[in-house]
Amino acid sequence: MLSAADLLKTLPYFETLGTDAIEHITREVLEFSFARGEVLFLEGESCRGLYVIKSGQVRIFKTSPEGREQVLLVAKPGDSFNDVPVFDGGPNPASASALEESTIYLIPTEVALSLLTDCPIAVSILKLFAVRLRHLTMMVEDLSFRSVVGRMAKLLLDLAVVEDGPSPVRRLTQDEMAAMVGSVRDMIGRALKHIERAGAIKIEGQRIMVVAPEKLREMM
Amino acid sequence: MRGAIPRINLEKCTGCGDCVEWCPTDAVALVNEKAVVVSPDDCYYCTDCEPVCPPGAIRCPFEIILAITQPRAPKEE
C-alpha cells in the first residue's frame, strides 16, 4: 500500500509540490479509521480540514429536514473532499459517512492553507471559488429537497424588501421567478396562489406583499 | 392610484393580435398595428397576455415587497 507521502503526491492539489513540502504535510497529517456506516463529520459542524481517502469509500451527502438524503459524491481512494470550508472558512456544507471500512487522512485546515501563504492572491481566488461552490451545493439542496412552493417561499423571503428602504424593490416576471427556482411559469402561478391562500402573501396588482414571513419560513 | 398594467415593447410587438384575443377584459387593442392597453382601468393584471405574446414583447413584472406593520402613533389628547 502507498505511504502517506506517496498518496499525497498523487493528489491533483499536491502533484507540483516538492519533496520538502510533501514531507511537511505528511508530518502534520492525521490518520483515522472508520467502520462501515460511521459518520466522519456532519453538515454544519466546523471544518477540521481536507480529507483524503487512503482506502475504502466515503459518501458525501446532504440531508433534508425530513431526513431524505441526496448524495453529492462517492469518494474513492485518492479522492479528496471537504475542500469548500477549508478555503471559505465556513462550516461543513455536507455530511460524510463511510460506505465501507475506510482509512482516511485529514490534512488540518491550517496546514492546507500554509501552502498558500506565499501567494495571497491564490487564497483570495480559492476563497471566491469556494463561496461559489458552496452556493451551488445549496442550490442542489434546494432543488432536491424543496417543492416549488418551498423554493418560491424561500425566494420571496430572500428578495422581499421594505418599500422606500435602502435596498431597491426587486421586480420579476413569473418567467424570471421560474428560472430562479428551477421551474416553469405555470408552476409559479400555482405556487403563488397556494402561498397567498395560506396567508403568507397578498397579491395586489403587480405587488406581491409578504405579510407573514414566518409562514413563508414554515413552507421552506 | 391606477393599478399596474403590462409593459408592451412596441419595437418588439409584431401586431399579431394574440394578446387582444386572449385578454379576458378586452383591455388591449391594436392601435396602428401595435398592441396597446386601451382600457387600463379594465386590466386587473392577470398577466395572461405575457406568455401568449410570440415575440415576448409583453412583460408583467411583480414587485416583491416586505409589508411591515407600523405601530400606530398614540392619538394626541
Coordinates of C-alpha atoms in Angstrom, one line a residue:
Chain A
M1 CA 0.0 0.0 0.0
L2 CA 1.1 3.6 -0.7
S3 CA 2.7 5.6 2.1
A4 CA 1.0 8.8 3.1
A5 CA 3.7 10.8 1.2
D6 CA 3.2 8.7 -2.0
L7 CA -0.5 9.0 -1.8
L8 CA -0.4 12.8 -1.2
K9 CA 1.9 13.3 -4.2
T10 CA -0.7 11.7 -6.5
L11 CA -3.4 14.2 -5.5
P12 CA -4.1 17.0 -8.1
Y13 CA -3.7 19.5 -5.3
F14 CA -0.2 18.4 -4.4
E15 CA 1.3 17.0 -7.6
T16 CA 3.5 20.0 -8.2
L17 CA 4.8 20.2 -4.7
G18 CA 8.5 19.4 -3.9
T19 CA 9.6 16.6 -1.6
D20 CA 10.1 19.0 1.3
A21 CA 6.6 20.4 1.2
I22 CA 5.2 16.9 0.9
E23 CA 7.2 15.8 3.9
H24 CA 5.9 18.8 5.8
I25 CA 2.3 17.9 5.1
T26 CA 2.9 14.2 5.8
R27 CA 4.2 15.1 9.3
E28 CA 1.0 17.0 10.0
V29 CA -1.5 14.6 8.5
L30 CA -3.8 12.7 10.9
E31 CA -4.9 9.2 10.1
F32 CA -8.3 7.8 11.1
S33 CA -10.2 4.5 10.5
F34 CA -13.9 4.4 10.2
A35 CA -16.2 1.4 10.2
R36 CA -18.9 0.9 7.6
G37 CA -21.7 3.4 8.2
E38 CA -19.7 5.5 10.6
V39 CA -20.0 9.3 10.3
L40 CA -16.8 11.2 9.6
F41 CA -18.4 14.7 10.1
L42 CA -21.8 16.4 9.9
E43 CA -23.1 19.2 7.8
G44 CA -23.0 22.5 9.7
E45 CA -20.1 21.4 12.0
S46 CA -16.9 23.5 11.9
C47 CA -14.4 22.3 9.4
R48 CA -11.4 20.3 10.6
G49 CA -9.6 20.2 7.3
L50 CA -9.2 18.5 3.9
Y51 CA -9.9 14.7 3.8
V52 CA -8.1 12.3 1.6
I53 CA -9.1 8.6 1.3
K54 CA -6.3 6.1 1.8
S55 CA -8.6 3.1 1.4
G56 CA -12.4 2.4 1.4
Q57 CA -15.2 4.6 0.2
V58 CA -17.0 7.6 1.7
R59 CA -20.4 9.0 0.8
I60 CA -20.8 12.9 0.9
F61 CA -24.4 13.8 1.3
K62 CA -26.9 16.5 2.2
T63 CA -29.9 15.7 4.5
S64 CA -33.3 17.4 4.3
P65 CA -35.2 18.4 7.5
E66 CA -37.4 15.3 6.9
G67 CA -34.4 13.0 6.8
R68 CA -34.2 12.5 3.0
E69 CA -30.7 12.2 1.7
Q70 CA -29.0 13.5 -1.5
V71 CA -25.6 12.0 -2.3
L72 CA -23.2 14.6 -3.8
L73 CA -20.2 12.4 -4.2
V74 CA -18.9 8.9 -3.5
A75 CA -15.2 9.4 -2.8
K76 CA -12.8 6.6 -3.6
P77 CA -9.1 6.0 -2.7
G78 CA -7.0 9.0 -3.7
D79 CA -10.1 11.4 -3.8
S80 CA -10.1 14.5 -1.5
F81 CA -13.3 16.1 -0.1
N82 CA -14.5 18.9 2.1
D83 CA -12.5 21.4 0.1
V84 CA -15.1 24.2 0.3
P85 CA -14.9 25.0 4.0
V86 CA -11.1 24.8 4.0
F87 CA -11.0 27.7 1.6
D88 CA -14.0 29.8 2.5
G89 CA -13.8 29.3 6.3
G90 CA -17.4 28.3 6.7
P91 CA -18.9 25.2 8.3
N92 CA -19.0 21.8 6.5
P93 CA -21.5 22.1 3.6
A94 CA -22.4 18.4 3.7
S95 CA -22.0 15.3 5.8
A96 CA -19.8 12.3 5.2
S97 CA -20.1 8.7 6.2
A98 CA -18.0 5.6 5.4
L99 CA -19.7 3.2 2.9
E100 CA -17.2 0.5 3.9
E101 CA -14.4 0.2 6.3
S102 CA -12.2 3.1 5.4
T103 CA -8.9 4.8 6.3
I104 CA -8.8 8.5 5.9
Y105 CA -6.1 11.1 6.1
L106 CA -7.0 14.5 7.5
I107 CA -4.9 17.5 6.4
P108 CA -5.8 20.1 9.0
T109 CA -7.1 23.4 7.6
E110 CA -4.1 25.5 8.8
V111 CA -1.7 23.0 7.2
A112 CA -3.5 23.1 3.8
L113 CA -3.6 26.9 3.9
S114 CA 0.0 27.2 5.0
L115 CA 1.0 26.0 1.5
L116 CA -0.5 29.2 0.1
T117 CA 1.0 31.8 2.4
D118 CA 3.4 32.9 -0.3
C119 CA 0.6 33.6 -2.7
P120 CA -2.2 35.7 -1.2
I121 CA -4.0 36.1 -4.5
A122 CA -4.3 32.3 -4.7
V123 CA -6.0 32.4 -1.3
S124 CA -8.4 35.1 -2.5
I125 CA -9.2 33.3 -5.7
L126 CA -9.8 29.9 -3.9
K127 CA -12.0 31.6 -1.4
L128 CA -14.1 33.1 -4.1
F129 CA -14.4 29.7 -5.9
A130 CA -15.3 28.0 -2.6
V131 CA -18.0 30.5 -1.9
R132 CA -19.5 29.9 -5.4
L133 CA -19.2 26.2 -4.9
R134 CA -21.0 26.4 -1.6
H135 CA -23.7 28.4 -3.2
L136 CA -24.1 25.7 -5.9
T137 CA -24.2 23.0 -3.2
M138 CA -27.1 24.9 -1.6
M139 CA -28.9 25.0 -4.9
V140 CA -28.6 21.3 -5.1
E141 CA -30.2 21.1 -1.7
D142 CA -33.0 23.4 -2.7
L143 CA -33.7 21.5 -5.9
S144 CA -33.5 18.1 -4.3
F145 CA -35.4 18.7 -1.1
R146 CA -37.8 21.6 -1.5
S147 CA -41.0 21.6 -3.5
V148 CA -41.7 24.5 -5.9
V149 CA -43.8 26.1 -3.2
G150 CA -40.9 25.8 -0.7
R151 CA -38.5 27.2 -3.2
M152 CA -40.8 30.1 -4.0
A153 CA -41.3 30.8 -0.3
K154 CA -37.5 30.9 0.1
L155 CA -37.2 33.2 -3.0
L156 CA -39.8 35.6 -1.7
L157 CA -38.2 35.7 1.7
D158 CA -34.7 36.3 0.2
L159 CA -35.9 39.1 -2.1
A160 CA -38.6 40.9 -0.2
V161 CA -37.5 44.4 1.0
V162 CA -39.3 47.2 2.6
E163 CA -40.7 49.8 0.2
D164 CA -38.7 53.1 0.2
G165 CA -36.0 51.3 2.2
P166 CA -32.2 51.3 1.4
S167 CA -32.4 48.3 -1.0
P168 CA -34.3 48.7 -4.3
V169 CA -37.5 46.7 -4.6
R170 CA -37.0 43.7 -7.0
R171 CA -39.2 43.4 -10.0
L172 CA -39.5 40.0 -11.5
T173 CA -41.8 38.4 -14.1
Q174 CA -43.1 34.9 -13.4
D175 CA -40.8 33.5 -16.1
E176 CA -37.8 35.1 -14.3
M177 CA -39.0 33.7 -10.9
A178 CA -39.4 30.3 -12.6
A179 CA -35.8 30.5 -13.9
M180 CA -34.5 31.4 -10.4
V181 CA -36.2 28.4 -8.7
G182 CA -35.7 25.8 -11.5
S183 CA -39.3 25.6 -12.5
V184 CA -41.8 26.8 -15.2
R185 CA -44.2 29.7 -15.3
D186 CA -47.4 27.7 -14.8
M187 CA -46.0 26.2 -11.6
I188 CA -45.0 29.6 -10.3
G189 CA -48.6 30.9 -10.8
R190 CA -49.9 27.9 -8.9
A191 CA -47.3 28.2 -6.1
L192 CA -48.1 31.9 -5.7
K193 CA -51.8 31.2 -5.4
H194 CA -51.1 28.5 -2.9
I195 CA -48.9 30.8 -0.8
E196 CA -51.5 33.5 -0.9
R197 CA -54.2 31.1 0.2
A198 CA -52.0 30.2 3.1
G199 CA -52.0 33.8 4.2
A200 CA -48.2 34.4 3.8
I201 CA -48.5 36.9 0.9
K202 CA -51.1 39.2 -0.6
I203 CA -51.0 39.9 -4.4
E204 CA -52.3 43.3 -5.2
G205 CA -52.0 44.1 -8.9
Q206 CA -48.3 44.0 -9.6
R207 CA -47.3 43.9 -5.9
I208 CA -46.5 40.7 -4.0
M209 CA -46.8 41.8 -0.4
V210 CA -45.1 39.5 2.1
V211 CA -47.4 39.8 5.0
A212 CA -46.4 36.8 7.1
P213 CA -42.7 35.9 6.7
E214 CA -43.0 33.3 9.5
K215 CA -45.5 31.4 7.3
L216 CA -43.1 31.5 4.4
R217 CA -40.4 30.1 6.7
E218 CA -42.7 27.2 7.6
M219 CA -43.2 26.4 3.9
M220 CA -39.5 26.2 3.1
Chain B
M1 CA -53.9 55.4 -8.0
R2 CA -54.4 53.4 -11.2
G3 CA -53.4 49.7 -11.0
A4 CA -50.3 48.4 -12.8
I5 CA -50.6 47.4 -16.5
P6 CA -48.5 45.1 -18.6
R7 CA -45.5 46.8 -20.3
I8 CA -45.5 46.4 -24.0
N9 CA -42.3 46.9 -26.0
L10 CA -43.7 48.4 -29.2
E11 CA -40.5 47.8 -31.1
K12 CA -40.8 44.0 -30.4
C13 CA -44.6 43.9 -31.0
T14 CA -45.5 42.4 -34.4
G15 CA -49.2 43.3 -34.1
C16 CA -50.3 39.7 -34.3
G17 CA -53.2 40.4 -32.0
D18 CA -52.8 37.2 -29.9
C19 CA -52.9 39.3 -26.7
V20 CA -56.0 41.1 -27.9
E21 CA -57.7 37.8 -28.5
W22 CA -56.6 36.4 -25.1
C23 CA -57.3 39.4 -22.8
P24 CA -60.3 38.4 -20.6
T25 CA -61.4 42.0 -20.1
D26 CA -60.7 43.5 -23.6
A27 CA -58.3 45.9 -22.1
V28 CA -55.9 45.5 -25.0
A29 CA -56.4 46.5 -28.6
L30 CA -54.4 47.0 -31.7
V31 CA -53.7 50.7 -32.5
N32 CA -51.8 51.3 -35.7
E33 CA -50.9 47.6 -35.8
K34 CA -49.4 47.7 -32.3
A35 CA -50.8 46.3 -29.0
V36 CA -51.9 49.0 -26.6
V37 CA -53.6 48.8 -23.3
V38 CA -56.5 51.0 -24.3
S39 CA -58.7 50.4 -21.2
P40 CA -56.2 50.4 -18.3
D41 CA -58.9 50.5 -15.7
D42 CA -60.3 47.2 -17.0
C43 CA -56.9 45.5 -16.7
Y44 CA -56.6 43.5 -13.5
Y45 CA -53.0 42.3 -14.1
C46 CA -53.9 38.7 -14.7
T47 CA -50.7 38.5 -16.7
D48 CA -52.2 36.1 -19.2
C49 CA -51.0 38.3 -22.1
E50 CA -47.4 37.9 -21.1
P51 CA -46.9 34.2 -22.1
V52 CA -49.1 34.3 -25.2
C53 CA -47.1 37.0 -26.9
P54 CA -44.9 35.2 -29.5
P55 CA -42.1 37.8 -29.7
G56 CA -42.0 38.3 -25.9
A57 CA -42.9 41.9 -26.2
I58 CA -45.1 42.0 -23.1
R59 CA -43.7 41.9 -19.6
C60 CA -45.7 41.8 -16.4
P61 CA -43.2 42.1 -13.6
F62 CA -44.1 41.8 -9.9
E63 CA -42.6 43.9 -7.1
I64 CA -41.7 41.8 -4.1
I65 CA -42.3 43.9 -1.0
L66 CA -42.0 43.1 2.7
A67 CA -45.1 44.5 4.4
I68 CA -44.3 45.9 7.8
T69 CA -47.0 46.7 10.3
Q70 CA -46.2 50.1 11.8
P71 CA -47.2 50.5 15.4
R72 CA -49.9 53.2 15.4
A73 CA -48.9 56.5 16.8
P74 CA -50.8 57.3 20.0
K75 CA -53.6 59.8 19.5
E76 CA -52.9 63.3 20.7
E77 CA -55.2 64.3 23.5

